[in-house]
Backbone as JSON, one array per atom type, in Angstrom:
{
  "sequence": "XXXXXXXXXXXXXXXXXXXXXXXXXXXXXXXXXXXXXXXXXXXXXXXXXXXXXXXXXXXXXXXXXXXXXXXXXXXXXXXXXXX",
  "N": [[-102.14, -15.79, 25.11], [-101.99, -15.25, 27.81], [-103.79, -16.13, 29.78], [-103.33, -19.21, 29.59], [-100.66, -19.74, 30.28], [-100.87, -19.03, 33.1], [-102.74, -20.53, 33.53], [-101.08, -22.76, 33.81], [-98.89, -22.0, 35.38], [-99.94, -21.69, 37.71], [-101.15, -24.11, 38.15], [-98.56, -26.0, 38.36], [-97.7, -24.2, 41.21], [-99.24, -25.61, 42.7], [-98.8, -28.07, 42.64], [-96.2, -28.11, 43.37], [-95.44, -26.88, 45.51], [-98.09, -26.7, 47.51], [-100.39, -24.55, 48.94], [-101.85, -23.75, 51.92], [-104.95, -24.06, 51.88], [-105.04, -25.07, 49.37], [-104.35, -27.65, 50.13], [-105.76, -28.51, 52.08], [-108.44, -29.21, 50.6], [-107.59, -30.8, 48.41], [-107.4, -32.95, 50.16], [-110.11, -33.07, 51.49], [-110.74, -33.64, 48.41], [-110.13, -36.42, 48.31], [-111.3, -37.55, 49.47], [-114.06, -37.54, 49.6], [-113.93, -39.1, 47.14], [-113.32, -41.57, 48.08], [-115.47, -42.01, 49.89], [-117.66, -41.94, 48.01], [-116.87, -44.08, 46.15], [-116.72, -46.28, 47.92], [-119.48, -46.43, 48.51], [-120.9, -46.5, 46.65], [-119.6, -49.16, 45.78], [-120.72, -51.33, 47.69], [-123.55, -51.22, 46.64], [-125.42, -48.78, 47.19], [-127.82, -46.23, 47.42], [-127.93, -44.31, 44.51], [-128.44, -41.29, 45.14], [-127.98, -41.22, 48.38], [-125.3, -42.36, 48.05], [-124.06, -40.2, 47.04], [-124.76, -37.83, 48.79], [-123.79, -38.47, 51.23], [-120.84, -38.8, 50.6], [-120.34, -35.98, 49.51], [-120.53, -35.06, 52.41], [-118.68, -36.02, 53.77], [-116.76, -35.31, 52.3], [-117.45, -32.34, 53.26], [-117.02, -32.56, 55.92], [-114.78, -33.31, 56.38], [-112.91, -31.35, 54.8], [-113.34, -29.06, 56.85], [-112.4, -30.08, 59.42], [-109.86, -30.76, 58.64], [-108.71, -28.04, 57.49], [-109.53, -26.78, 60.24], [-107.32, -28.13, 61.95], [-104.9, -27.05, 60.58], [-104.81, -24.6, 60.73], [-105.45, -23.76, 63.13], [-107.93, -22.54, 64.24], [-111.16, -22.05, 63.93], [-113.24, -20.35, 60.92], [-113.0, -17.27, 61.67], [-115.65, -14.62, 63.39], [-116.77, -13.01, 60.95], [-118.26, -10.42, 61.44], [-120.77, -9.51, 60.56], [-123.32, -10.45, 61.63], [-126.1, -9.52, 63.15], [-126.87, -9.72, 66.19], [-129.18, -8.3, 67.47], [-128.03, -6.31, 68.88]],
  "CA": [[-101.65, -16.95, 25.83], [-101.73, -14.92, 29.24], [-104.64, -17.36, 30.74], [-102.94, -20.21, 29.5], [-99.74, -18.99, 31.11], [-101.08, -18.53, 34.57], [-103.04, -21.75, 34.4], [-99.47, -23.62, 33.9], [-98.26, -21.84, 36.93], [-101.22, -22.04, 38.71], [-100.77, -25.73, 38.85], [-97.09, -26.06, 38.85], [-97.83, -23.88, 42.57], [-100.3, -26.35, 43.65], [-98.2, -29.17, 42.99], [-94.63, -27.83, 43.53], [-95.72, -25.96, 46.62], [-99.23, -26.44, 47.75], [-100.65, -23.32, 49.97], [-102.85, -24.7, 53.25], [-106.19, -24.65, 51.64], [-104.64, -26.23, 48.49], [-103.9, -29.0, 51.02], [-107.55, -29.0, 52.73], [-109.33, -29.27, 49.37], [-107.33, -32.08, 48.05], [-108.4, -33.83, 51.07], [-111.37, -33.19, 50.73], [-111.56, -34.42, 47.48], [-109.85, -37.83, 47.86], [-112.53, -37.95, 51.47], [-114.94, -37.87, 48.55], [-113.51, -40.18, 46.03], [-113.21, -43.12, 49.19], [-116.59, -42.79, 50.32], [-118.17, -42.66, 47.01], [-116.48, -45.84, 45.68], [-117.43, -47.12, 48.69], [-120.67, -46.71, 48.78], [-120.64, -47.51, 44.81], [-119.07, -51.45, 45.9], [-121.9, -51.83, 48.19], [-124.81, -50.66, 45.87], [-126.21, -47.75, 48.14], [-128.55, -45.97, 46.56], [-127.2, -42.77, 44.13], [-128.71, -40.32, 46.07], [-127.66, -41.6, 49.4], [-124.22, -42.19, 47.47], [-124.02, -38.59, 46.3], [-125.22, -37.26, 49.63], [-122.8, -39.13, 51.94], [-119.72, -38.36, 49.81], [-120.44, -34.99, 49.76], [-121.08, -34.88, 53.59], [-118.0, -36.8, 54.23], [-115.77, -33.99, 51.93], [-117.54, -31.1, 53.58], [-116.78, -32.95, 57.4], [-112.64, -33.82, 56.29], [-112.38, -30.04, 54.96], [-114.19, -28.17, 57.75], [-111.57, -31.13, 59.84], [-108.93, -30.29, 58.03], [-109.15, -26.6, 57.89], [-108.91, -26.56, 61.57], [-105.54, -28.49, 62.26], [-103.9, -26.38, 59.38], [-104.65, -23.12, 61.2], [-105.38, -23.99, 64.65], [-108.77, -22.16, 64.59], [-112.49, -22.1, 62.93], [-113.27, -19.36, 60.87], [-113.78, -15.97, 62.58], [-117.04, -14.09, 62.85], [-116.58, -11.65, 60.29], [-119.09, -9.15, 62.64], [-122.13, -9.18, 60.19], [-124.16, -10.67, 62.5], [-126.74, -8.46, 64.38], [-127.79, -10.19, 67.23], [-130.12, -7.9, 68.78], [-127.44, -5.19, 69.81]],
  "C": [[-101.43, -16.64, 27.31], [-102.61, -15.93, 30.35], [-103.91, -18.68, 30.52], [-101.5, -20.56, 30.67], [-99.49, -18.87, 32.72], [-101.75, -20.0, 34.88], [-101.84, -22.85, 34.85], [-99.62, -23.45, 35.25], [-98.73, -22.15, 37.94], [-100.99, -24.02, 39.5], [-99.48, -26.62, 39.26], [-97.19, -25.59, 40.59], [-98.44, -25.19, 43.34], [-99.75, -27.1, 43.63], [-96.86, -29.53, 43.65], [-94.36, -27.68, 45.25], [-97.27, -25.58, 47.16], [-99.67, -25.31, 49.06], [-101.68, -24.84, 51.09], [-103.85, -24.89, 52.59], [-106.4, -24.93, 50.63], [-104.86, -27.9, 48.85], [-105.24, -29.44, 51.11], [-108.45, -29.55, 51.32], [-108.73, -30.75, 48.81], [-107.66, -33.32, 49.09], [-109.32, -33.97, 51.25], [-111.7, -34.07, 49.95], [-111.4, -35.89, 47.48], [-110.92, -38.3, 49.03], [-113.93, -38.55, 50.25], [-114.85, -38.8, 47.94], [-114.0, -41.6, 47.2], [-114.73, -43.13, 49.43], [-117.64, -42.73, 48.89], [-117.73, -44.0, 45.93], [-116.51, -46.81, 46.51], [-119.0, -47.16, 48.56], [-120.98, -47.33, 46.9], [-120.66, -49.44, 44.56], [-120.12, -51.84, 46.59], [-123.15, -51.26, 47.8], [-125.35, -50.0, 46.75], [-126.58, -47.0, 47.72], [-127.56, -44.51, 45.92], [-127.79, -41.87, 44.67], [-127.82, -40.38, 47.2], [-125.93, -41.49, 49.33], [-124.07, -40.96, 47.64], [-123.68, -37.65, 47.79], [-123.76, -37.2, 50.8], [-121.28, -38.5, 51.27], [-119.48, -36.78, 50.22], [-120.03, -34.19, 50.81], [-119.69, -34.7, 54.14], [-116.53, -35.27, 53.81], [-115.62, -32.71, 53.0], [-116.52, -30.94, 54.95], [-114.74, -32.9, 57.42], [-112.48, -32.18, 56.43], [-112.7, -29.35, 56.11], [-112.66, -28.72, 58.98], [-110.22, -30.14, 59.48], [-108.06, -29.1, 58.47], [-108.33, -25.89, 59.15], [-107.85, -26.8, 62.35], [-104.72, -27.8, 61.73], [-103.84, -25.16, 60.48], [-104.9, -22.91, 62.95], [-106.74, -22.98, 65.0], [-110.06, -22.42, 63.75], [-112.31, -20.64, 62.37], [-113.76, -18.32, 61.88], [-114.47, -15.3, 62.44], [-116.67, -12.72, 61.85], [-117.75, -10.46, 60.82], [-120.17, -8.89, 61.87], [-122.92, -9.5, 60.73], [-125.02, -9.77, 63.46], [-128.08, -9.4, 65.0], [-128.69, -9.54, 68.42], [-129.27, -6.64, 69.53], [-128.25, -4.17, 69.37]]
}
């Protein structure tokens, strides 16, 4: 019952006491929910639907994200540009 146990808590945290990118994600998802039941009420195609929604999540969290912490992520230095 130790997974069971942890999922409890797990969600008791998230709801009791949500962390920051608890926060971002649930925004996210309701960014999602609005524009796919929008686009749903005005028959727009399921693709297009799907797509948009999606888009709209990625754009809130990415959004989001950045007010919570006051920055974008930082280059983690794998990048080799040529040095």
């Amino acid at each position: 019952m130790g997974l069971v146990n942890e999922l409890v808590d797990d969600v008791k945290g998230a709801v009791l006491d949500p962390t920051d990118e608890q926060k971002a994600i649930l925004l996210a998802i309701v960014a999602i929910i609005i524009v796919d039941r929008y686009a749903w009420y005005h028959d727009i195609p399921f693709v297009v639907q799907t797509t948009a929604a999606v888009g709209a999540g990625f754009l809130v969290f990415i959004l989001v994200s950045f007010l919570i912490s006051g920055q974008f992520p930082p280059d983690d230095g794998t990048d080799d540009e040529g040095n």
